[in-house]
Amino acid sequence: MRAARLIKMVLLLQSRPSMTGAELARELEVSERTVARDVLSLSEAGIPVYADRGRTGGYRLIGGYRTRLTGLGRSEAEALFLSGVPSALRELGLADAASAARLKVSAALLPELRDAATGAAQRFHLDAPGWYQAPSTPALLPAIAEALWDDRVLTARYARKDTEVERVLEPYGLVLKAGVWYLAARTDGGDRGDGSRDGHDGRGGHAGRGGHPVYRVYRVDRFAAVAAGEDRFVRDPDFDLPAFWEERAAQFARSILREEVTVRLTPAGARWLPHVTDRTAAAEAIAAAGAPDDQDRITVTLAVETLDVAYSQLLGLGPEAELLGPPELRERFAEAARRMAGLYE
């Protein structure tokens, strides 16, 4: 532990012109007295740490000293590629590895380039969670991530509807979508689906423990328990996580649009439709619409998740959309319009 702290102190001093004892103590999470003892140990080991006295004093390296202790470890290198998503790093348990990796990179840079990391961080930031929801970290996410890095087989209990099922999974990748974590895993084909909102499946893979191996997507917050065994699996070299996710996400989005409604839209309603419902479904509906009527309105057939969802979404278009069918949904819109008119009479 002390050796790691001494190395970190050298890297900190190498990446900055000078640091006060208080700054070093804060970075290293020790007392200023411990910092002073560590500086003395470094000096005795031949590392030229110089102490400037006075109110504006501090510690610095002299003589152009540069350490070669900048080699990245495996976890640090992997974490560095995720360093633009700080919330994801924290949830995966990689924040410390990413911090060490950034420090080593900073120490290896030429002095005139050492502000590059800070400059980029102050200009670009990714806020992964969606609006109007409190982000939460699934308790089992770090354990799943650890098994994923190591290609270890997971035995998991997964909440599905009103029951729990046990699955043996080969974890292939984690995806953070709108603040929700998903696991892409290969199974032996025993699972018949995880519900319309829990996961989506697709066949593939070269190995499995019986049955037909398939790739599925699971919501991480639905796992009740996970345990990584000693067995490691062999990854399919052709598996492409971004391509897999894009394909499955598109299939999932289409799979939940099980109903159709007919709507007459004003030009404004046509412009606003993609903002209140599924964008792809809205674009397809508008593209397939016929010619506008004498009031410049178009009639579209729109794929929706359910009639209740369509009611809540299309009601937001107000008088820019007239629901034509099905009849029971049109009656709900008519009743809403009567009630709304009554409020403003």
Coordinates of C-alpha atoms in Angstrom, one line a residue:
M1 CA 0.0 0.0 0.0
R2 CA 2.8 2.5 0.9
A3 CA 4.8 1.6 -2.2
A4 CA 1.7 2.3 -4.4
R5 CA 1.3 5.6 -2.5
L6 CA 4.9 6.6 -3.1
I7 CA 4.6 5.9 -6.8
K8 CA 1.4 7.9 -7.0
M9 CA 3.1 10.8 -5.3
V10 CA 6.0 10.8 -7.8
L11 CA 3.5 10.7 -10.7
L12 CA 1.5 13.6 -9.2
L13 CA 4.6 15.7 -8.9
Q14 CA 5.7 14.8 -12.3
S15 CA 2.4 15.8 -13.9
R16 CA 2.3 19.3 -12.2
P17 CA 4.9 22.0 -11.6
S18 CA 4.4 21.8 -7.8
M19 CA 1.9 20.8 -5.1
T20 CA 1.4 21.8 -1.6
G21 CA 1.5 19.4 1.3
A22 CA -2.3 19.8 1.7
E23 CA -2.9 19.1 -2.0
L24 CA -0.8 15.9 -1.8
A25 CA -2.5 14.8 1.4
R26 CA -6.0 15.3 -0.2
E27 CA -5.0 13.4 -3.4
L28 CA -3.3 10.6 -1.5
E29 CA -6.0 10.5 1.3
V30 CA -3.4 10.8 4.1
S31 CA -2.3 13.4 6.6
E32 CA 0.3 16.1 5.8
R33 CA 2.6 14.5 8.3
T34 CA 2.5 11.3 6.3
V35 CA 3.2 13.3 3.1
A36 CA 6.3 14.8 4.8
R37 CA 7.5 11.3 5.8
D38 CA 6.9 10.0 2.3
V39 CA 8.8 12.9 0.7
L40 CA 11.8 12.1 3.0
S41 CA 11.6 8.4 2.0
L42 CA 11.6 9.4 -1.7
S43 CA 14.6 11.7 -1.2
E44 CA 16.5 8.9 0.6
A45 CA 15.8 6.7 -2.4
G46 CA 17.4 9.2 -4.8
I47 CA 14.3 10.8 -6.2
P48 CA 14.9 14.6 -6.3
V49 CA 11.9 15.9 -4.4
Y50 CA 12.5 19.5 -3.4
A51 CA 10.5 21.3 -0.7
D52 CA 9.9 25.1 -1.1
R53 CA 9.4 26.8 2.2
G54 CA 7.0 29.6 3.0
R55 CA 3.3 30.4 2.5
T56 CA 3.4 29.7 -1.2
G57 CA 5.7 26.8 -0.9
G58 CA 5.2 23.2 -1.8
Y59 CA 6.9 20.1 -3.3
R60 CA 8.3 19.7 -6.7
L61 CA 10.7 17.5 -8.7
I62 CA 13.9 19.1 -9.8
G63 CA 16.5 18.5 -12.5
G64 CA 14.0 17.4 -15.2
Y65 CA 13.4 14.1 -13.3
R66 CA 11.0 11.8 -15.1
T67 CA 10.0 8.3 -13.8
R68 CA 9.4 5.5 -16.2
L69 CA 6.7 4.0 -13.9
T70 CA 4.0 4.9 -16.4
G71 CA 3.1 1.5 -17.8
L72 CA -0.7 1.0 -17.9
G73 CA -2.1 -2.1 -16.3
R74 CA -4.9 -4.1 -18.0
S75 CA -7.7 -2.7 -15.9
E76 CA -6.4 0.8 -16.1
A77 CA -6.1 0.6 -19.9
E78 CA -9.7 -0.8 -20.2
A79 CA -11.0 1.9 -17.8
L80 CA -9.3 4.7 -19.8
F81 CA -11.5 3.9 -22.8
L82 CA -14.5 4.5 -20.6
S83 CA -13.2 7.7 -18.9
G84 CA -15.6 9.9 -20.8
V85 CA -18.5 8.4 -18.8
P86 CA -17.6 9.0 -15.2
S87 CA -21.0 7.8 -13.8
A88 CA -20.5 4.5 -15.7
L89 CA -17.0 4.1 -14.3
R90 CA -18.3 4.6 -10.7
E91 CA -21.1 2.1 -11.2
L92 CA -18.7 -0.5 -12.7
G93 CA -16.2 -0.1 -9.8
L94 CA -13.5 1.3 -12.2
A95 CA -13.2 4.9 -10.9
D96 CA -9.9 4.2 -9.1
A97 CA -8.4 2.4 -12.1
A98 CA -9.4 5.2 -14.4
S99 CA -8.0 7.8 -12.1
A100 CA -4.6 5.9 -12.0
A101 CA -4.6 5.5 -15.8
R102 CA -5.3 9.2 -16.4
L103 CA -2.5 10.1 -13.9
K104 CA 0.0 7.9 -15.6
V105 CA -0.9 9.3 -19.0
S106 CA -0.6 12.8 -17.7
A107 CA 2.8 12.0 -16.2
A108 CA 4.0 10.6 -19.5
L109 CA 3.1 13.7 -21.5
L110 CA 5.3 16.6 -22.3
P111 CA 4.9 19.6 -19.9
E112 CA 3.2 21.7 -22.6
L113 CA 0.6 19.0 -23.1
R114 CA -0.3 18.2 -19.5
D115 CA -3.4 20.4 -19.6
A116 CA -4.9 18.3 -22.4
A117 CA -7.0 16.0 -20.2
T118 CA -8.4 18.9 -18.1
G119 CA -9.1 20.9 -21.3
A120 CA -11.1 18.1 -22.8
A121 CA -13.0 17.3 -19.6
Q122 CA -14.1 20.9 -19.4
R123 CA -15.3 21.0 -23.0
F124 CA -17.0 17.6 -23.4
H125 CA -19.2 15.6 -20.9
L126 CA -21.6 12.7 -21.4
D127 CA -24.6 12.7 -19.1
A128 CA -25.9 9.1 -19.6
P129 CA -29.2 9.0 -17.5
G130 CA -32.4 10.3 -19.1
W131 CA -34.4 13.3 -17.9
Y132 CA -37.0 13.1 -15.2
Q133 CA -35.6 10.0 -13.5
A134 CA -33.3 9.5 -10.6
P135 CA -30.3 7.4 -11.7
S136 CA -29.7 4.2 -9.6
T137 CA -26.8 1.8 -9.6
P138 CA -27.8 -1.9 -9.6
A139 CA -26.2 -3.6 -6.6
L140 CA -24.9 -6.5 -8.7
L141 CA -23.4 -4.5 -11.5
P142 CA -19.8 -4.6 -10.2
A143 CA -19.9 -8.4 -9.8
I144 CA -21.3 -8.8 -13.3
A145 CA -18.7 -6.5 -14.7
E146 CA -15.9 -8.4 -13.0
A147 CA -17.1 -11.7 -14.5
L148 CA -17.4 -10.0 -17.9
W149 CA -13.8 -8.7 -17.8
D150 CA -12.6 -12.2 -16.9
D151 CA -14.9 -14.2 -19.3
R152 CA -16.2 -16.2 -16.4
V153 CA -19.5 -18.1 -16.6
L154 CA -22.3 -16.6 -14.4
T155 CA -25.0 -18.5 -12.6
A156 CA -27.8 -16.0 -12.1
R157 CA -31.3 -15.6 -10.7
Y158 CA -33.4 -13.2 -12.8
A159 CA -36.7 -11.7 -11.9
R160 CA -39.3 -12.2 -14.6
K161 CA -42.9 -11.2 -14.1
D162 CA -44.0 -12.8 -10.8
T163 CA -41.3 -15.3 -10.5
E164 CA -37.5 -15.9 -10.6
V165 CA -35.7 -18.1 -13.1
E166 CA -32.1 -19.4 -12.8
R167 CA -29.9 -19.1 -15.8
V168 CA -26.3 -20.0 -16.7
L169 CA -24.9 -17.1 -18.7
E170 CA -21.8 -16.2 -20.6
P171 CA -21.6 -12.4 -20.1
Y172 CA -20.6 -10.8 -23.4
G173 CA -21.1 -7.1 -22.8
L174 CA -22.7 -4.3 -20.8
V175 CA -24.7 -1.5 -22.3
L176 CA -25.8 1.7 -20.6
K177 CA -29.0 3.0 -22.2
A178 CA -30.8 6.1 -20.9
G179 CA -29.6 5.4 -17.4
V180 CA -30.4 1.7 -17.4
W181 CA -27.8 -1.0 -17.5
Y182 CA -28.3 -4.1 -19.8
L183 CA -26.3 -7.3 -20.0
A184 CA -25.8 -9.0 -23.4
A185 CA -25.2 -12.7 -22.6
R186 CA -25.0 -16.0 -24.4
T187 CA -27.2 -18.8 -23.0
D188 CA -27.9 -22.4 -23.8
G189 CA -31.3 -21.6 -25.2
G190 CA -33.4 -22.6 -22.2
D191 CA -34.8 -19.1 -21.7
R192 CA -37.9 -18.3 -23.7
G193 CA -37.7 -14.6 -23.3
D194 CA -37.6 -12.0 -20.6
G195 CA -40.7 -10.0 -21.2
S196 CA -41.4 -7.1 -23.6
R197 CA -39.4 -4.6 -21.5
D198 CA -36.8 -6.9 -19.9
G199 CA -34.9 -8.3 -22.9
H200 CA -34.8 -9.3 -26.5
D201 CA -33.3 -12.4 -28.0
G202 CA -31.4 -13.4 -31.2
R203 CA -29.9 -16.6 -32.2
G204 CA -26.2 -17.0 -32.7
G205 CA -23.0 -18.2 -31.0
H206 CA -20.8 -21.2 -31.5
A207 CA -21.1 -23.0 -28.1
G208 CA -23.5 -23.8 -25.4
R209 CA -24.3 -26.3 -22.7
G210 CA -27.2 -28.1 -24.5
G211 CA -30.0 -26.8 -26.6
H212 CA -29.4 -24.0 -29.1
P213 CA -27.1 -21.2 -27.9
V214 CA -28.6 -17.8 -28.2
Y215 CA -27.7 -14.2 -27.3
R216 CA -30.1 -12.4 -25.0
V217 CA -30.4 -9.0 -23.3
Y218 CA -31.2 -8.7 -19.6
R219 CA -31.9 -5.7 -17.5
V220 CA -29.2 -5.7 -14.8
D221 CA -31.5 -4.3 -12.1
R222 CA -33.7 -7.4 -12.5
F223 CA -30.9 -9.8 -11.4
A224 CA -31.7 -11.1 -7.9
A225 CA -28.3 -12.9 -7.5
V226 CA -25.2 -13.7 -9.5
A227 CA -22.3 -16.0 -8.9
A228 CA -19.2 -16.3 -11.0
G229 CA -17.7 -19.8 -11.2
E230 CA -14.2 -20.9 -12.0
D231 CA -15.1 -21.9 -15.6
R232 CA -14.2 -19.5 -18.4
F233 CA -15.9 -19.5 -21.7
V234 CA -14.4 -18.9 -25.2
R235 CA -15.8 -15.8 -26.8
D236 CA -17.2 -15.8 -30.3
P237 CA -14.6 -13.7 -32.2
D238 CA -17.3 -12.5 -34.6
F239 CA -19.4 -11.0 -31.8
D240 CA -19.7 -7.2 -32.2
L241 CA -21.4 -5.6 -29.2
P242 CA -22.3 -2.2 -30.8
A243 CA -23.7 -3.9 -33.9
F244 CA -25.6 -6.5 -31.7
W245 CA -27.1 -3.8 -29.5
E246 CA -28.1 -1.7 -32.5
E247 CA -29.9 -4.6 -34.1
R248 CA -31.6 -5.9 -30.9
A249 CA -32.6 -2.4 -29.8
A250 CA -34.3 -1.8 -33.2
Q251 CA -36.0 -5.2 -33.0
F252 CA -37.2 -4.5 -29.5
A253 CA -38.5 -1.0 -30.3
R254 CA -40.5 -2.5 -33.2
S255 CA -41.7 -5.5 -31.2
I256 CA -43.5 -3.5 -28.6
L257 CA -45.6 -1.6 -31.3
R258 CA -48.4 -4.0 -31.4
E259 CA -51.4 -1.8 -32.1
E260 CA -52.3 0.7 -34.9
V261 CA -54.3 3.9 -34.8
T262 CA -55.4 6.2 -37.6
V263 CA -54.8 9.9 -37.2
R264 CA -55.5 13.0 -39.2
L265 CA -52.7 15.6 -38.7
T266 CA -52.3 19.2 -39.5
P267 CA -48.9 20.3 -40.8
A268 CA -48.0 21.3 -37.2
G269 CA -49.2 17.9 -36.0
A270 CA -47.1 16.1 -38.6
R271 CA -44.0 18.1 -37.4
W272 CA -44.6 17.4 -33.7
L273 CA -45.6 13.7 -34.1
P274 CA -42.0 12.4 -33.8
H275 CA -41.6 14.2 -30.5
V276 CA -44.5 12.5 -28.8
T277 CA -44.3 9.0 -30.1
D278 CA -41.7 6.5 -31.5
R279 CA -39.6 8.5 -34.0
T280 CA -39.2 5.6 -36.4
A281 CA -42.9 4.7 -36.4
A282 CA -43.8 8.4 -36.9
A283 CA -41.4 8.8 -39.8
E284 CA -42.8 5.6 -41.5
A285 CA -46.4 6.7 -40.9
I286 CA -45.8 10.1 -42.4
A287 CA -43.8 8.7 -45.4
A288 CA -46.7 6.3 -46.2
A289 CA -49.4 9.0 -45.9
G290 CA -51.4 10.0 -49.0
A291 CA -51.8 13.4 -50.4
P292 CA -53.0 16.2 -48.1
D293 CA -56.8 17.1 -48.1
D294 CA -58.2 20.6 -48.9
Q295 CA -57.2 21.7 -45.4
D296 CA -53.6 20.5 -45.9
R297 CA -54.1 17.7 -43.4
I298 CA -52.7 14.2 -43.9
T299 CA -54.1 10.9 -42.6
V300 CA -51.6 8.4 -41.2
T301 CA -51.7 4.9 -39.8
L302 CA -49.4 4.9 -36.8
A303 CA -47.9 1.8 -35.0
V304 CA -48.2 2.3 -31.2
E305 CA -47.4 0.2 -28.1
T306 CA -51.0 0.1 -26.7
L307 CA -54.1 2.1 -27.1
D308 CA -53.6 3.6 -23.6
V309 CA -50.1 4.7 -24.6
A310 CA -51.4 6.2 -27.8
Y311 CA -54.0 8.1 -25.8
S312 CA -51.4 9.6 -23.5
Q313 CA -49.0 10.5 -26.3
L314 CA -51.4 11.8 -29.0
L315 CA -53.5 13.8 -26.5
G316 CA -50.4 16.1 -26.3
L317 CA -50.9 17.2 -29.9
G318 CA -54.2 18.8 -29.0
P319 CA -56.2 20.2 -32.0
E320 CA -53.3 19.4 -34.3
A321 CA -54.4 15.7 -34.4
E322 CA -57.8 14.1 -34.9
L323 CA -58.0 10.5 -33.8
L324 CA -60.1 8.6 -36.4
G325 CA -59.8 5.1 -35.2
P326 CA -60.3 2.6 -33.6
P327 CA -63.7 3.8 -32.5
E328 CA -63.3 3.1 -28.8
L329 CA -60.1 5.3 -28.7
R330 CA -61.8 8.0 -30.8
E331 CA -64.6 8.1 -28.1
R332 CA -62.0 8.6 -25.4
F333 CA -60.5 11.5 -27.3
A334 CA -64.0 13.0 -27.8
E335 CA -64.7 12.7 -24.1
A336 CA -61.4 14.3 -23.3
A337 CA -62.2 17.2 -25.7
R338 CA -65.6 17.7 -24.0
R339 CA -64.1 17.8 -20.6
M340 CA -61.3 20.2 -21.7
A341 CA -63.9 22.5 -23.4
G342 CA -65.9 22.5 -20.1
L343 CA -62.9 23.7 -18.2
Y344 CA -62.4 26.7 -20.4
E345 CA -66.0 27.8 -21.0

